[in-house]
Short mmCIF file of C-alpha atoms and ligand atoms in Angstrom, two decimals:
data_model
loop_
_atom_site.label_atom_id
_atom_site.label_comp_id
_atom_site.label_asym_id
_atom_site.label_seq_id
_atom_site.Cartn_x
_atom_site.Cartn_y
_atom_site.Cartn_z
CA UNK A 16 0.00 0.00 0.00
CA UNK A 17 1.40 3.47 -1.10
CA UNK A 18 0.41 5.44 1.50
CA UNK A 19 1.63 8.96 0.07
CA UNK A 20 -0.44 8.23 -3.34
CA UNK A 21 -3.72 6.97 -1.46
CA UNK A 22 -3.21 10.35 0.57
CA UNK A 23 -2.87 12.15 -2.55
CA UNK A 24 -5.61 10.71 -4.19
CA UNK A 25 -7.72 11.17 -1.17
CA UNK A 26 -7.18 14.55 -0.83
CA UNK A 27 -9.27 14.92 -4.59
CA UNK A 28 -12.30 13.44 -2.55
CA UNK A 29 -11.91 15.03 0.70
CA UNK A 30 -10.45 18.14 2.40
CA UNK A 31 -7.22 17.45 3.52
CA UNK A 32 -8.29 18.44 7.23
CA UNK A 33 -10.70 15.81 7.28
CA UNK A 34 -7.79 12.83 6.61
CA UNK A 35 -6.26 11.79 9.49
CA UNK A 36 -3.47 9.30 8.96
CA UNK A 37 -2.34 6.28 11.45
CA UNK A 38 -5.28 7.97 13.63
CA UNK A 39 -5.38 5.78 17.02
CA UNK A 40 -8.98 3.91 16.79
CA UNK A 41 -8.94 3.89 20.84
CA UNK A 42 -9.93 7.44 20.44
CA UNK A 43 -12.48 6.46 18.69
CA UNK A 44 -14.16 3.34 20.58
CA UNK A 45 -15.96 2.86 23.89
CA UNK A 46 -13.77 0.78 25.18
CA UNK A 47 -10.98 2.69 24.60
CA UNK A 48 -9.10 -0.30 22.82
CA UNK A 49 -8.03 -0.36 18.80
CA UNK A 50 -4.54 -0.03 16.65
CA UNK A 51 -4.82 2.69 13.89
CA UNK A 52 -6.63 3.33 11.27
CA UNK A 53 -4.22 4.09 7.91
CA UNK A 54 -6.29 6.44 6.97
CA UNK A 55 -9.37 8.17 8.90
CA UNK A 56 -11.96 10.31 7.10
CA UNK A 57 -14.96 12.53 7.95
CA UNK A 58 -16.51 13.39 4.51
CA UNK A 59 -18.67 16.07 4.31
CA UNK A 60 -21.83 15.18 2.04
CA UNK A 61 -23.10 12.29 0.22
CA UNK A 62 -20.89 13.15 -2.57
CA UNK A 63 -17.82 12.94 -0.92
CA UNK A 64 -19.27 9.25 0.43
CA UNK A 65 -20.30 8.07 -2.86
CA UNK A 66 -16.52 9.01 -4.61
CA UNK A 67 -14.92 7.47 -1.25
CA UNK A 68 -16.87 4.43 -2.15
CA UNK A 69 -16.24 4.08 -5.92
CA UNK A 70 -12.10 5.46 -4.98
CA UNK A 71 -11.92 2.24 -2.92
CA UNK A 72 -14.00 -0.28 -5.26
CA UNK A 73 -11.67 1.11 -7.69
CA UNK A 74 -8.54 0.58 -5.78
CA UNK A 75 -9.67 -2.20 -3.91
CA UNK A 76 -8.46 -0.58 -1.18
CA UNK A 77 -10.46 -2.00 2.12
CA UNK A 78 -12.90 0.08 3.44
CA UNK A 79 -14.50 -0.25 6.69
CA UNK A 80 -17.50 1.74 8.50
CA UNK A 81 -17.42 2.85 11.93
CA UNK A 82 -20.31 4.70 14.03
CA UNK A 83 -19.70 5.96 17.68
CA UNK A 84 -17.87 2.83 18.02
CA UNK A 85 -19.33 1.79 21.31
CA UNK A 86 -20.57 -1.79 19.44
CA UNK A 87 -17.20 -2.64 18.33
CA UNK A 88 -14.17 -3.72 19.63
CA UNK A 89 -10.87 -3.23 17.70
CA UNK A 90 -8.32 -5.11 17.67
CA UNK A 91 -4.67 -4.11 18.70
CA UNK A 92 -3.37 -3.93 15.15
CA UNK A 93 -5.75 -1.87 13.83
CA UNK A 94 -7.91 -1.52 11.10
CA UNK A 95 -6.03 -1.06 7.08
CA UNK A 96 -7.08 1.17 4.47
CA UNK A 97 -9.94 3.70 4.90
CA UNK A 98 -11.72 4.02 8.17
CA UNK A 99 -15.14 6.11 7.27
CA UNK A 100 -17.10 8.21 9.92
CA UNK A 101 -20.34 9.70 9.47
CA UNK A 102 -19.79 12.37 12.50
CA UNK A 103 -19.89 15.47 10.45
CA UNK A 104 -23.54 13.85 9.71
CA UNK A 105 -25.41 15.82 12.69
CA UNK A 106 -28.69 17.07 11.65
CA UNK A 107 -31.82 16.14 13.12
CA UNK A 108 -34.81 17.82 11.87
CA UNK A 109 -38.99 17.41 12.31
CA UNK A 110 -41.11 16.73 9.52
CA UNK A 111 -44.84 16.53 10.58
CA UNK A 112 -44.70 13.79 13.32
CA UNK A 113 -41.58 12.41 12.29
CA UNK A 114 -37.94 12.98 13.17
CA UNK A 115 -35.63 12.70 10.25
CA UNK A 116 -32.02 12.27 11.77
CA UNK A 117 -28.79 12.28 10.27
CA UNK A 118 -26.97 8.83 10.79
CA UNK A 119 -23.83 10.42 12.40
CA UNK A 120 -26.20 12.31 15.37
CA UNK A 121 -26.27 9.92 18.28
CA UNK A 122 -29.95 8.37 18.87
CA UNK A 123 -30.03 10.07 22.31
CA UNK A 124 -29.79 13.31 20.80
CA UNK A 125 -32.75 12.16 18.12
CA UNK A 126 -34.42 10.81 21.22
CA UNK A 127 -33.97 14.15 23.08
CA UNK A 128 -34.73 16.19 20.40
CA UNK A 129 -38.16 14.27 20.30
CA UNK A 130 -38.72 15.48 23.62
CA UNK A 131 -38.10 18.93 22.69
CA UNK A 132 -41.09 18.46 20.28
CA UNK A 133 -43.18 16.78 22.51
CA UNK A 134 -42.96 13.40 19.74
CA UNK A 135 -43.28 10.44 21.34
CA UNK A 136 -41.68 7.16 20.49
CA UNK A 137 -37.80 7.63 20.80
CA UNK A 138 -38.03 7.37 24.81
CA UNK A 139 -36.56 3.94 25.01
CA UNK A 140 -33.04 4.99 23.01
CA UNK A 141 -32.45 8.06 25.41
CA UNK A 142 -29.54 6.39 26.77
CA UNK A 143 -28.21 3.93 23.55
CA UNK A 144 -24.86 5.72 23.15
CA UNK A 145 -24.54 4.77 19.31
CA UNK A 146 -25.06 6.95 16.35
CA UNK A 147 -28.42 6.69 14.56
CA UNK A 148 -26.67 4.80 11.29
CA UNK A 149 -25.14 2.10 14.06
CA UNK A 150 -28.86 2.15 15.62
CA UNK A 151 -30.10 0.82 12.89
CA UNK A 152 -27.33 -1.47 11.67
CA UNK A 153 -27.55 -3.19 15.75
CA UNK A 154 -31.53 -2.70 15.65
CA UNK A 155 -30.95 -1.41 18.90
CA UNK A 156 -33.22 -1.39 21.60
CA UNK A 157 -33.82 -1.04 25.40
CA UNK A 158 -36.63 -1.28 27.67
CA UNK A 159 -39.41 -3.05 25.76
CA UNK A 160 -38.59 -0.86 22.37
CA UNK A 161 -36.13 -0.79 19.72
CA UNK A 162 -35.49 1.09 16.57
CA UNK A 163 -37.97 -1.34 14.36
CA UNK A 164 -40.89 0.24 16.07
CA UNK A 165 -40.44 3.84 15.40
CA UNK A 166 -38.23 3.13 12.07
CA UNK A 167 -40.66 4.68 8.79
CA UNK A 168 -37.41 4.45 6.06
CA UNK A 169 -33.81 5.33 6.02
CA UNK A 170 -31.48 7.27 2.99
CA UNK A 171 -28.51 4.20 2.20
CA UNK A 172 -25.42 4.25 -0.29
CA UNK A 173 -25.27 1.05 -1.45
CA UNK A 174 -21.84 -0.62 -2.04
CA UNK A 175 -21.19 1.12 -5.71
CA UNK A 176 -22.25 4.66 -4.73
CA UNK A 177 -25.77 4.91 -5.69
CA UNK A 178 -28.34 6.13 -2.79
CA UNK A 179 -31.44 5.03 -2.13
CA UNK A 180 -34.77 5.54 0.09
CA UNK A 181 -36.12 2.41 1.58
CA UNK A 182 -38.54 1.20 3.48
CA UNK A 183 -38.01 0.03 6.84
CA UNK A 184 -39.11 -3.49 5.80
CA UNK A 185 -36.20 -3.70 3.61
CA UNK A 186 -33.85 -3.83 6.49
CA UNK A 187 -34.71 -7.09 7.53
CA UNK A 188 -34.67 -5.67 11.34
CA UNK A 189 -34.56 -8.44 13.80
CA UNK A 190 -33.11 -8.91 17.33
CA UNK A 191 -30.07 -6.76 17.49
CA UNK A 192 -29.60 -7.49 13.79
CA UNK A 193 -30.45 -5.93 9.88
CA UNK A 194 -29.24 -6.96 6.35
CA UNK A 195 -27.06 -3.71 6.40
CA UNK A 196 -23.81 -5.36 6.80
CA UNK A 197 -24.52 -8.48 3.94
CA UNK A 198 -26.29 -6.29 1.25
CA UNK A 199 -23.11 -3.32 2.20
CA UNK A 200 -25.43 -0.34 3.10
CA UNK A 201 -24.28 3.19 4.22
CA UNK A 202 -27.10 4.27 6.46
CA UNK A 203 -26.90 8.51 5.61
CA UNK A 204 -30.36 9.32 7.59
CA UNK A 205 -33.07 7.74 9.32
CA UNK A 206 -36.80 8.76 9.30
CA UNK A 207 -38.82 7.57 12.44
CA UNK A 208 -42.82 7.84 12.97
CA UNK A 209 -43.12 9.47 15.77
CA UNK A 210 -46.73 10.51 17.46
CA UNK A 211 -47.44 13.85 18.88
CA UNK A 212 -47.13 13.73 23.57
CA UNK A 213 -47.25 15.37 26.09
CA UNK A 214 -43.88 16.88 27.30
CA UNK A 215 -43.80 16.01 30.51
CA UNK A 216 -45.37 12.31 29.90
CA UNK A 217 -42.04 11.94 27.79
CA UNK A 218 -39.62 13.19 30.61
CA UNK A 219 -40.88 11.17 33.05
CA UNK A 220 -40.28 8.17 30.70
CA UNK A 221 -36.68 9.42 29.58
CA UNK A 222 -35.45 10.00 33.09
CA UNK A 223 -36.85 6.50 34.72
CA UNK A 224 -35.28 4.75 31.72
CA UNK A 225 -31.82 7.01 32.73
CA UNK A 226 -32.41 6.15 36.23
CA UNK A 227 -32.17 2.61 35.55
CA UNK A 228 -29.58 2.92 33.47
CA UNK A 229 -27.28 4.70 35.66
CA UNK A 230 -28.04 2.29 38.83
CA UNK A 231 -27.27 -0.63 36.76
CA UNK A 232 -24.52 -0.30 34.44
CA UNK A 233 -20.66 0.44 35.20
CA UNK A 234 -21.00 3.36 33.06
CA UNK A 235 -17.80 4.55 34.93
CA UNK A 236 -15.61 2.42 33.07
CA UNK A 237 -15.54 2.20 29.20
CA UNK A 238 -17.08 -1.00 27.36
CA UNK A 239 -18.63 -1.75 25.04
CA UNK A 240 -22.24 -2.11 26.89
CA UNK A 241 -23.79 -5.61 27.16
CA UNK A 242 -21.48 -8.10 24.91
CA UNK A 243 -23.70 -10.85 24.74
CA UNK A 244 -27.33 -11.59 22.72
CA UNK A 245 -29.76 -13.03 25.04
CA UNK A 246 -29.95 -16.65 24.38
CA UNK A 247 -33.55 -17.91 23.70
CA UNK A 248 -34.76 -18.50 27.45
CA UNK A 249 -31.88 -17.41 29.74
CA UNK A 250 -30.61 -13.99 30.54
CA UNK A 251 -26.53 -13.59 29.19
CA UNK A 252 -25.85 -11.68 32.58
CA UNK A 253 -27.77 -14.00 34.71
CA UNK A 254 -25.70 -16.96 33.33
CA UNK A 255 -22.47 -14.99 33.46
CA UNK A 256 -23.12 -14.22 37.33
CA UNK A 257 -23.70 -17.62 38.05
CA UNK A 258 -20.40 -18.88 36.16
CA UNK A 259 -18.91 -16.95 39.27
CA UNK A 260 -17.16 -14.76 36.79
CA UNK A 261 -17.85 -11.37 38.21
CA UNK A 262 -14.54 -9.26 38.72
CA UNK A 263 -12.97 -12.18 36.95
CA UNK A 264 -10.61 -10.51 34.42
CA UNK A 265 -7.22 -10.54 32.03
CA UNK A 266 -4.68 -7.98 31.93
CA UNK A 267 -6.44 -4.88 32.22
CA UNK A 268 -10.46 -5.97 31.07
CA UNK A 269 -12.65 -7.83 33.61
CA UNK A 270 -16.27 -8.41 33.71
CA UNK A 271 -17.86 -6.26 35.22
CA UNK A 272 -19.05 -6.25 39.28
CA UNK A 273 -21.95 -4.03 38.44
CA UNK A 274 -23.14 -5.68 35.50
CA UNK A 275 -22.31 -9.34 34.54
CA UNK A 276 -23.23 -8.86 30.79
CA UNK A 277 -20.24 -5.95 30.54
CA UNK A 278 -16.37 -6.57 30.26
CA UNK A 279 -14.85 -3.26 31.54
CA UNK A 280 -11.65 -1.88 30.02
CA UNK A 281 -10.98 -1.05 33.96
CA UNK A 282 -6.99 -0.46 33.33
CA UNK A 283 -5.20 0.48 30.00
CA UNK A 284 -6.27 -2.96 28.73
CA UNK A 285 -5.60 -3.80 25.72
CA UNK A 286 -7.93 -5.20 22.82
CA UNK A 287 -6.36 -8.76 23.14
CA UNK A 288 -6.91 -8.86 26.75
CA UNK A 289 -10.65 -7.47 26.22
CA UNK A 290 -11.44 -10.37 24.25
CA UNK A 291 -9.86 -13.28 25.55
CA UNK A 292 -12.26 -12.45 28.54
CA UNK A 293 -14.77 -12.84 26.06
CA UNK A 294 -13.70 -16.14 25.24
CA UNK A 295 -12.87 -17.19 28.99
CA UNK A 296 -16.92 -15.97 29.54
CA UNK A 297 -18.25 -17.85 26.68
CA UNK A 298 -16.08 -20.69 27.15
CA UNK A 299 -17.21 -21.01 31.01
CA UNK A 300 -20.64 -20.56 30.47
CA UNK A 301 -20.68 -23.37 28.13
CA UNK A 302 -19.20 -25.66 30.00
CA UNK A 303 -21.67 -25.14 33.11
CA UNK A 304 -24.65 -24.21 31.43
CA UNK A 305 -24.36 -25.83 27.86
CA UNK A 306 -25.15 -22.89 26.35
CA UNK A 307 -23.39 -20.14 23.93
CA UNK A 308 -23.40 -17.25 24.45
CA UNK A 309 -23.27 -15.22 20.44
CA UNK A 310 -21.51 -12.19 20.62
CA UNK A 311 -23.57 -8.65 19.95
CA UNK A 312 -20.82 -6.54 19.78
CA UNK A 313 -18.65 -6.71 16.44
CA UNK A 314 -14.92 -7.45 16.41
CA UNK A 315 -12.24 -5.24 14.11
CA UNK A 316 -9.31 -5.21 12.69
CA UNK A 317 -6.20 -7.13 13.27
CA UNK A 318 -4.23 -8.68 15.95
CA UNK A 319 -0.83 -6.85 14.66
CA UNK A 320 0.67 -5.11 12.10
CA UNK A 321 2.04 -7.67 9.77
CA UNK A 322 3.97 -5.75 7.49
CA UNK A 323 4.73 -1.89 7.23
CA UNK A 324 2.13 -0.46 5.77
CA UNK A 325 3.91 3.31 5.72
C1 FAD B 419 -22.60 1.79 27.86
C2 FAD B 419 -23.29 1.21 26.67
C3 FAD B 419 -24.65 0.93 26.71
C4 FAD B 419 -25.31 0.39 25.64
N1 FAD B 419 -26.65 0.15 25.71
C5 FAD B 419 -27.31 -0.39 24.66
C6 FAD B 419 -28.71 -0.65 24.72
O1 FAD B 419 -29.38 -0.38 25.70
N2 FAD B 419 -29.30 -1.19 23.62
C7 FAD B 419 -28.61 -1.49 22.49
O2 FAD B 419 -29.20 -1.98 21.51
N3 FAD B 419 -27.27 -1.26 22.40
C8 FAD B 419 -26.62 -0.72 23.45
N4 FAD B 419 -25.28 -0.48 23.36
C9 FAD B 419 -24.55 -0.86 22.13
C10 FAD B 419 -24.47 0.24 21.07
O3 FAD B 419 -24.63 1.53 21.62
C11 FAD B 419 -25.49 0.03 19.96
O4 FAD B 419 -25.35 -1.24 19.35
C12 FAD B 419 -25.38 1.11 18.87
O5 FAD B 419 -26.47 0.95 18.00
C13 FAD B 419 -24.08 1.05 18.09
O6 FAD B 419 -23.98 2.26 17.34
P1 FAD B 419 -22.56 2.90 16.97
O7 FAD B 419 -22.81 4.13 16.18
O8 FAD B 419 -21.72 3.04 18.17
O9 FAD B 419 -21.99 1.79 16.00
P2 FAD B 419 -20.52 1.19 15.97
O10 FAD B 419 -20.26 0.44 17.22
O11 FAD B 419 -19.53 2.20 15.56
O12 FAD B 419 -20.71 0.16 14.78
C14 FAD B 419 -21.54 -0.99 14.91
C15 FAD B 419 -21.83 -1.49 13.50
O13 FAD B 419 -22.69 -0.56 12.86
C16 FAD B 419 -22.17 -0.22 11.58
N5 FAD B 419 -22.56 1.16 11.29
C17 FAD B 419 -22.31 2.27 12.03
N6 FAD B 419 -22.81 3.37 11.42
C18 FAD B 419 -23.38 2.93 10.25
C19 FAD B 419 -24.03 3.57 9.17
N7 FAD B 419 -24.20 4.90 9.11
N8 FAD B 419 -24.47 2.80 8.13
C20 FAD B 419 -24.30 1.45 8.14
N9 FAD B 419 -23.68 0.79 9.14
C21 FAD B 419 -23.22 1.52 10.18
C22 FAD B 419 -20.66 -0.35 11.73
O14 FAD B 419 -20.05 -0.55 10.49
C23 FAD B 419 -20.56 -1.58 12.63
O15 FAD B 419 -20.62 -2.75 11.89
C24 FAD B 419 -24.59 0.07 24.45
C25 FAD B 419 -23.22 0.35 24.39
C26 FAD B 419 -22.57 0.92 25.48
C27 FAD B 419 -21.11 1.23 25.38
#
């Protein structure tokens, strides 16, 4: 990989400022783990997406998608080619009873912004810490609702460039899951059907649901919130408590005291030690329950830098 002549040619696409090379994906993640990314861009518009996209089908140059980064873990070695963010993608605006969000906004802005309009619907992601394209890539849900109930249709790049406007039924939204990833989508904006509330109704939701939150999760400590699916029948954290595995940890990433279903980064730990606790959980689990636990957050990247890339 040239790196100089991929900068260059980048630089056609995107304003220079907005290319960040060897950029440290910790800084980028909720757990605070990840190599770099080679290169690190923030485009603009949907232009400057759809030319990143055709650059790197052109170039085969890998190209990999990355929200608020607090579903993902990435691995120590980084991630190679072009790491794309969608956080210069911010605006949420009302349309009738619907809130049409940007995918780079974070879903508890949407969801507070909905308040601000007295639109129900959106209470239940008022604490979901992930943009609203990652939302609807993870389905993502808390507290009875998730993203498939208030979901009308969302804007999408597909994987050569061309955008579209489909329905949410074309997502395929299931249990912390959509057809995003296999049919290569680029979420760009979301439009939920919201229905008109009463303000303080809304509040009163928002801040029980924050309550909750707060009492029950180690948000002190970054992670990458609860790691596990629920298996069909048990409760991931209930099985993980049980496995005695509670403060139970590698290097610097344990699972959490708080929270069984969490693995805390609690000291400097890095993405290797983060998820061989995984493993250790999943593998321990099995072996006294007979059950597996599937992963819900997504793993990035590589373990090392095999060659230099520079
Ligand atoms: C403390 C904490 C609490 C959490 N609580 C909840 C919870 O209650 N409920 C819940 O469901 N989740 C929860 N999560 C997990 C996480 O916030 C959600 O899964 C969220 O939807 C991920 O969004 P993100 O922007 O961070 O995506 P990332 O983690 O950055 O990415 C996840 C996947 O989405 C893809 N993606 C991101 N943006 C787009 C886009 N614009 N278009 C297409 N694909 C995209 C990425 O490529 C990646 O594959 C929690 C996480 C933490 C750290």
């Amino acid at each position: 990989m040239n790196k100089q002549l991929i900068l260059k040619e980048l630089q056609q696409i995107i304003n220079p400022e907005h290319i960040l090379i060897d950029e440290y994906l910790k800084n980028h993640t909720y757990t605070k783990l990840g190599g770099k990314a080679d290169f690190f861009v923030t485009p603009a518009n949907i232009e400057e997406v759809q030319e990143l996209i055709r650059y790197a089908n052109k170039t085969e140059i890998p190209f990999t998608l990355l929200g608020n980064g607090s579903n993902v873990i990435v691995r120590d070695g980084g991630i190679r080619g072009i790491v794309l963010s969608l956080k210069r993608f911010l605006n949420i605006r009302r349309e009738g009873n619907k809130v049409v969000a940007e995918s780079g906004a974070r879903i508890i802005d949407a969801s507070r912004f909905a308040l601000s309009e007295k639109l129900t619907g959106l209470e239940f992601a008022c604490g979901i810490p992930g943009t609203v394209g990652g939302a609807l890539y993870m389905n993502a849900g808390a507290y009875g609702g998730e993203v498939k109930d208030c979901l009308e249709s969302a804007l999408v790049v597909d994987s050569t460039g061309d955008v579209h406007q489909l329905a949410a039924a074309d997502f395929d939204l299931d249990y912390r899951t959509s057809n995003i990833a296999e049919k290569g989508y680029i979420v760009l904006e979301a439009t939920f059907f919201l229905e008109a509330g009463e303000y303080d109704d809304i509040k009163a939701i928002m801040d029980d649901l924050t309550y909750k939150r707060e009492s029950k999760q180690p948000l002190e400590y970054p992670s990458c919130g609860s790691v596990f699916k629920r298996p069909p029948g048990y409760f991931a954290g209930k099985l993980i408590q049980d496995s005695d595995l509670q403060g139970k940890g590698i290097g610097g990433a344990e699972v959490s005291t708080k929270h069984a279903g969490f693995i805390v980064n609690k000291s400097n730990a890095t993405a290797t030690e983060y998820i061989s606790v995984i493993e250790m959980v999943q593998k321990t689990v099995k072996a006294k329950f007979d059950v597996e636990l599937e992963r819900e957050v997504r793993i990035l990247g590589e373990d090392e830098i095999l060659t230099d890339t520079k």
